[in-house]
PDB file of C-alpha atoms in Angstrom:
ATOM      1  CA  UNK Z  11      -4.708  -3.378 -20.571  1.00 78.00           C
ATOM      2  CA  UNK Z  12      -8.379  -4.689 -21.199  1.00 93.00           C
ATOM      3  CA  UNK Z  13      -7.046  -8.106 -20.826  1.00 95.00           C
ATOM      4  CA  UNK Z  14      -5.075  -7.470 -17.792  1.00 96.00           C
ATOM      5  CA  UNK Z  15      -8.237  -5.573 -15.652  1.00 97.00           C
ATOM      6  CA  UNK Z  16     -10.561  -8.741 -16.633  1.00 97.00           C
ATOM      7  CA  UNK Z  17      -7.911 -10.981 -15.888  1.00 97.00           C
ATOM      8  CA  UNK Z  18      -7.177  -9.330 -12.517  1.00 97.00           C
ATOM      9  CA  UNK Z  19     -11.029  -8.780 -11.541  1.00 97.00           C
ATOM     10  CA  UNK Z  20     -11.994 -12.428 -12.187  1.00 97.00           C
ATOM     11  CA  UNK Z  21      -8.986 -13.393 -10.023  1.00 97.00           C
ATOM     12  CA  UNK Z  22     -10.180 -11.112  -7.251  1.00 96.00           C
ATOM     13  CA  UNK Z  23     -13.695 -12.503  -7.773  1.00 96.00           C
ATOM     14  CA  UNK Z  24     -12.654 -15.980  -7.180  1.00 97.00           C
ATOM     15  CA  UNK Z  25      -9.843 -15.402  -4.855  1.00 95.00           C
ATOM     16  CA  UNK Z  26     -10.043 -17.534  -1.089  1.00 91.00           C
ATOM     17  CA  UNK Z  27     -10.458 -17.070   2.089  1.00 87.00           C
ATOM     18  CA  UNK Z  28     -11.322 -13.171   1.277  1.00 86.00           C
ATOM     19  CA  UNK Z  29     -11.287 -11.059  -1.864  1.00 89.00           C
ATOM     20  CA  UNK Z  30      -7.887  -9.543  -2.559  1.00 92.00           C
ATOM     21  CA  UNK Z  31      -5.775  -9.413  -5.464  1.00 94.00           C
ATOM     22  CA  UNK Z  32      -2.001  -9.572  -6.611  1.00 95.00           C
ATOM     23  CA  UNK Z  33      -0.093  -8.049  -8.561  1.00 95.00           C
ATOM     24  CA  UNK Z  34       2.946  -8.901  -9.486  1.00 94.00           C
ATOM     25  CA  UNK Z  35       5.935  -6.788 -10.761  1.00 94.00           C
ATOM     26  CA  UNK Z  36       4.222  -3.759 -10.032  1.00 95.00           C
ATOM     27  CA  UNK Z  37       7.292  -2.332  -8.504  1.00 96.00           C
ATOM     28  CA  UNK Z  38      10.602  -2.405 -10.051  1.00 97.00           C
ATOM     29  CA  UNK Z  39      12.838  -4.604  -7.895  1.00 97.00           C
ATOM     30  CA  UNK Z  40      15.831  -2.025  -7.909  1.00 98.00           C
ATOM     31  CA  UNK Z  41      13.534   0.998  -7.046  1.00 98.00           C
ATOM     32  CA  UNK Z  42      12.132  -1.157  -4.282  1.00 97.00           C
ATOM     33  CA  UNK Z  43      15.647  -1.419  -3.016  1.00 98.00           C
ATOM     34  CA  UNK Z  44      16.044   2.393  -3.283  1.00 98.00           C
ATOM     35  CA  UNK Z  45      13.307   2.974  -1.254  1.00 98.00           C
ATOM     36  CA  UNK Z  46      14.089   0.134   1.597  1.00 97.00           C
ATOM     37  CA  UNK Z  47      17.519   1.678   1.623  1.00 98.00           C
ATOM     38  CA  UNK Z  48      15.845   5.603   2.247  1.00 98.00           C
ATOM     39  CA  UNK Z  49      13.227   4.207   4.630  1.00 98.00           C
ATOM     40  CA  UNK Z  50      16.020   2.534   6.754  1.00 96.00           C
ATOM     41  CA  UNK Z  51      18.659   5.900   6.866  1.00 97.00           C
ATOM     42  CA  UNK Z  52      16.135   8.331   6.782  1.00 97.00           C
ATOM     43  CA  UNK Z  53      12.675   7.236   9.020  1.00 97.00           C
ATOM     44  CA  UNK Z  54      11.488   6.609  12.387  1.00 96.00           C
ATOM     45  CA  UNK Z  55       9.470   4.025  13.719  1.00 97.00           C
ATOM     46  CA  UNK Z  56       7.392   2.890  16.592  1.00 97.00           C
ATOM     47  CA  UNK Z  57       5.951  -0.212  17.740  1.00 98.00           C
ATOM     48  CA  UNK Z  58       2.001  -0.738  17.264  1.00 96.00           C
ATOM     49  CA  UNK Z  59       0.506  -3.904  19.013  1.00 96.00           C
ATOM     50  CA  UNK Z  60      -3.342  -4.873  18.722  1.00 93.00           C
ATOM     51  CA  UNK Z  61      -4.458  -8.395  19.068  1.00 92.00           C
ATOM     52  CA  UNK Z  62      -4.677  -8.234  15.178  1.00 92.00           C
ATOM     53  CA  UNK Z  63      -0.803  -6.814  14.601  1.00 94.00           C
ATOM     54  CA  UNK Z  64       2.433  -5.893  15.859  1.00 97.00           C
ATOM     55  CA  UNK Z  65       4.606  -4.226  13.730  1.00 97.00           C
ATOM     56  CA  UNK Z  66       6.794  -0.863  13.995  1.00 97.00           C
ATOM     57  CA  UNK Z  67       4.883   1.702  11.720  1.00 97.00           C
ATOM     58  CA  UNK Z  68       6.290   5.167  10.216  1.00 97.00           C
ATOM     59  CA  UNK Z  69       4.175   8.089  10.534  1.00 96.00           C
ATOM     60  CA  UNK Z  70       1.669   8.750   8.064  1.00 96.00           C
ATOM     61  CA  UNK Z  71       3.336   9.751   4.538  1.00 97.00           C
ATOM     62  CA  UNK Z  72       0.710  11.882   4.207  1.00 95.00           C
ATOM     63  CA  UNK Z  73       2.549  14.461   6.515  1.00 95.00           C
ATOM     64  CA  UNK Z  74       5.394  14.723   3.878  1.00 96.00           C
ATOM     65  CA  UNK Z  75       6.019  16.462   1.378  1.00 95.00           C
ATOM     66  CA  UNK Z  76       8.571  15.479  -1.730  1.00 94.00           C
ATOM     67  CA  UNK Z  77      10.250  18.763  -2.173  1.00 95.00           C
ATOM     68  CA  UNK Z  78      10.304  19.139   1.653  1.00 95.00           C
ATOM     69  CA  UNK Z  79      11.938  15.628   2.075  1.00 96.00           C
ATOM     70  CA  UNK Z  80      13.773  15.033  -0.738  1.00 97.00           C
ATOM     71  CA  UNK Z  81      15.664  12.289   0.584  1.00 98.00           C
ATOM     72  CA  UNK Z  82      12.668   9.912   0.595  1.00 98.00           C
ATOM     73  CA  UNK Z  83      12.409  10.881  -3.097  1.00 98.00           C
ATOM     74  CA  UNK Z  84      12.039   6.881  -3.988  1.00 98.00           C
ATOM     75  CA  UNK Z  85       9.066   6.422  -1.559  1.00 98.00           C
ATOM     76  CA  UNK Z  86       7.456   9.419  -2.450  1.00 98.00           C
ATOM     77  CA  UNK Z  87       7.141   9.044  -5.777  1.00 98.00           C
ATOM     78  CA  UNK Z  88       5.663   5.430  -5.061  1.00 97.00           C
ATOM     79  CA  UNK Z  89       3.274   7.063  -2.931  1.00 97.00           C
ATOM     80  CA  UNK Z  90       2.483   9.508  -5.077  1.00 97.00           C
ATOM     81  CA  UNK Z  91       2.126   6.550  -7.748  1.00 97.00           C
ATOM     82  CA  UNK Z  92      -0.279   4.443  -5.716  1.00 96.00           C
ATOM     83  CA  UNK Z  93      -2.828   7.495  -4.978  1.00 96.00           C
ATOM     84  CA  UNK Z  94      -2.733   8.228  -8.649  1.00 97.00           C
ATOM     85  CA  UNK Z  95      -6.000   9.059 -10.336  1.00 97.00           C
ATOM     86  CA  UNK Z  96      -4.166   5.880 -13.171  1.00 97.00           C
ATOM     87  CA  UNK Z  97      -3.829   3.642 -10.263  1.00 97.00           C
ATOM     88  CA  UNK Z  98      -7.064   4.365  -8.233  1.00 96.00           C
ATOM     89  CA  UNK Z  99      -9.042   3.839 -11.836  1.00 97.00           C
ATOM     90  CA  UNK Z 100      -7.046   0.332 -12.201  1.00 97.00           C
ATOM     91  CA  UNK Z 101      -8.110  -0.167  -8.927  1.00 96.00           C
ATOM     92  CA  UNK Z 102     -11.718   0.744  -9.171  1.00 96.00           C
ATOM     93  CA  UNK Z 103     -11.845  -1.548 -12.418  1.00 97.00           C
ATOM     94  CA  UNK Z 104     -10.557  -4.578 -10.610  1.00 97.00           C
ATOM     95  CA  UNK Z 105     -12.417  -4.483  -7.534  1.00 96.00           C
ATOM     96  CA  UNK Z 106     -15.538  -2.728  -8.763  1.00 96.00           C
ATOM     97  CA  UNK Z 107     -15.438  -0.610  -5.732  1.00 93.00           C
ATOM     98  CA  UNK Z 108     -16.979   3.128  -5.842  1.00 91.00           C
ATOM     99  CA  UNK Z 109     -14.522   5.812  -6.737  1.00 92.00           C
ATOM    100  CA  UNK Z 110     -11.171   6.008  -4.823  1.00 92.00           C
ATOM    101  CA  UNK Z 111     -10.129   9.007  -3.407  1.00 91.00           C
ATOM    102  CA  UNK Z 112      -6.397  10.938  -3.107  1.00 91.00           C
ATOM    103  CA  UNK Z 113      -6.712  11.201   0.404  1.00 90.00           C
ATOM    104  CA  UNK Z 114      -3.534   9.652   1.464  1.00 91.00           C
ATOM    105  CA  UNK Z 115      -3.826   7.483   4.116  1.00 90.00           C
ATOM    106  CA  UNK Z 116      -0.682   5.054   3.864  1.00 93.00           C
ATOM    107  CA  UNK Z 117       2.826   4.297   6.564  1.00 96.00           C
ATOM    108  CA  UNK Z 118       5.524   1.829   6.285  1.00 97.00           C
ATOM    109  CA  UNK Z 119       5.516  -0.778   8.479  1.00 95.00           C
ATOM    110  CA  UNK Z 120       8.900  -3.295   9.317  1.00 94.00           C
ATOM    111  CA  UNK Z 121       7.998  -6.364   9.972  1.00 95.00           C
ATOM    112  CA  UNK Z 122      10.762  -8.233  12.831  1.00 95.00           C
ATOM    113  CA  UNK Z 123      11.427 -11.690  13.966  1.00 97.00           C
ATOM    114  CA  UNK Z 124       7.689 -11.788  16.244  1.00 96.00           C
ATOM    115  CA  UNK Z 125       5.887  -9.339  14.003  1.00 96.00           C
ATOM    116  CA  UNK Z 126       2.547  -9.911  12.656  1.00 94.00           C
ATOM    117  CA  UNK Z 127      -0.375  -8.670  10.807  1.00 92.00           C
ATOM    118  CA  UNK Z 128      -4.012 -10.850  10.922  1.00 89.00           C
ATOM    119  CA  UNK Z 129      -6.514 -10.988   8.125  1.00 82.00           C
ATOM    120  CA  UNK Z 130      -9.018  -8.671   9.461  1.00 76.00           C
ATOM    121  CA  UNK Z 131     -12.151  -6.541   8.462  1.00 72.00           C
ATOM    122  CA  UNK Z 132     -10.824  -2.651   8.968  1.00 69.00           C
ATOM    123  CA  UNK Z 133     -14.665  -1.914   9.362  1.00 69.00           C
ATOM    124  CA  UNK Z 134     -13.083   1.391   8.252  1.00 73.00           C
ATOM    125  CA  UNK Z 135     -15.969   3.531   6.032  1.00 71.00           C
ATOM    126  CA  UNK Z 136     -14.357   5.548   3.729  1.00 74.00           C
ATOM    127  CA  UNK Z 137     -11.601   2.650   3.124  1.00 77.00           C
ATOM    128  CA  UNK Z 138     -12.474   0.851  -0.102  1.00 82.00           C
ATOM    129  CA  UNK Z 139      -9.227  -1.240  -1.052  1.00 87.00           C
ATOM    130  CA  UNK Z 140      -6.375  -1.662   1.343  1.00 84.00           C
ATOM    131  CA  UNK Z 141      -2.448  -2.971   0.790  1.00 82.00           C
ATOM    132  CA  UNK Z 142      -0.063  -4.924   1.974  1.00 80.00           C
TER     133      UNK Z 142
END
């Protein structure tokens, strides 16, 4: 795992235009397909436009709850995953950002034929990392 966190940070060090780093195969392809497959039968969506993005955005999956919503099991569990005190701490590690918190603070967006999202600074304070 050593090897894999100084891998990843010197990638993000050196990555251009911005910082950001990938990872890839962090999601199981067939889970991912679970999950497209729940989002798609069992979530709205609404279209958001700024001059940085248009997409169609879910609400905030912060407002559900697994055994409340058990049909979004699949994405649930990701989320739940991805706010991990594991994950935040891989996170931390690679970036070298100040501790991550649980608040979860995360939607889907679809992406359509005309849909985009623009590099951009969230000048957000209490974001550290953020996800595509």
């Amino acid at each position: 795992l050593d090897s894999f966190v100084n891998q990843q940070h010197l990638n993000f060090k050196q990555s251009v235009p911005y910082t950001h780093a990938v990872i890839d195969n962090l999601v199981n392809p067939k889970l991912m397909t679970l999950i497209h497959h729940e989002i798609k039968v069992s979530m709205n969506s609404t279209l958001k436009e700024t001059d940085l993005f248009k997409v169609y955005q879910t609400s905030d999956l912060a407002n559900f709850n697994i055994h409340e919503t058990p049909q979004l099991f699949h994405l649930l569990s990701l989320r739940d995953a991805l706010y991990s005190e594991e994950f935040r701490e891989l996170m931390q590690r690679i970036t070298q950002c100040d501790t991550l918190t649980d608040q979860t603070d995360c939607s889907v967006n679809a992406y359509v034929n005309g849909s985009h999202l623009l590099c951009h600074d969230d000048v957000i304070g209490t974001r550290c990392v953020s996800y595509i």
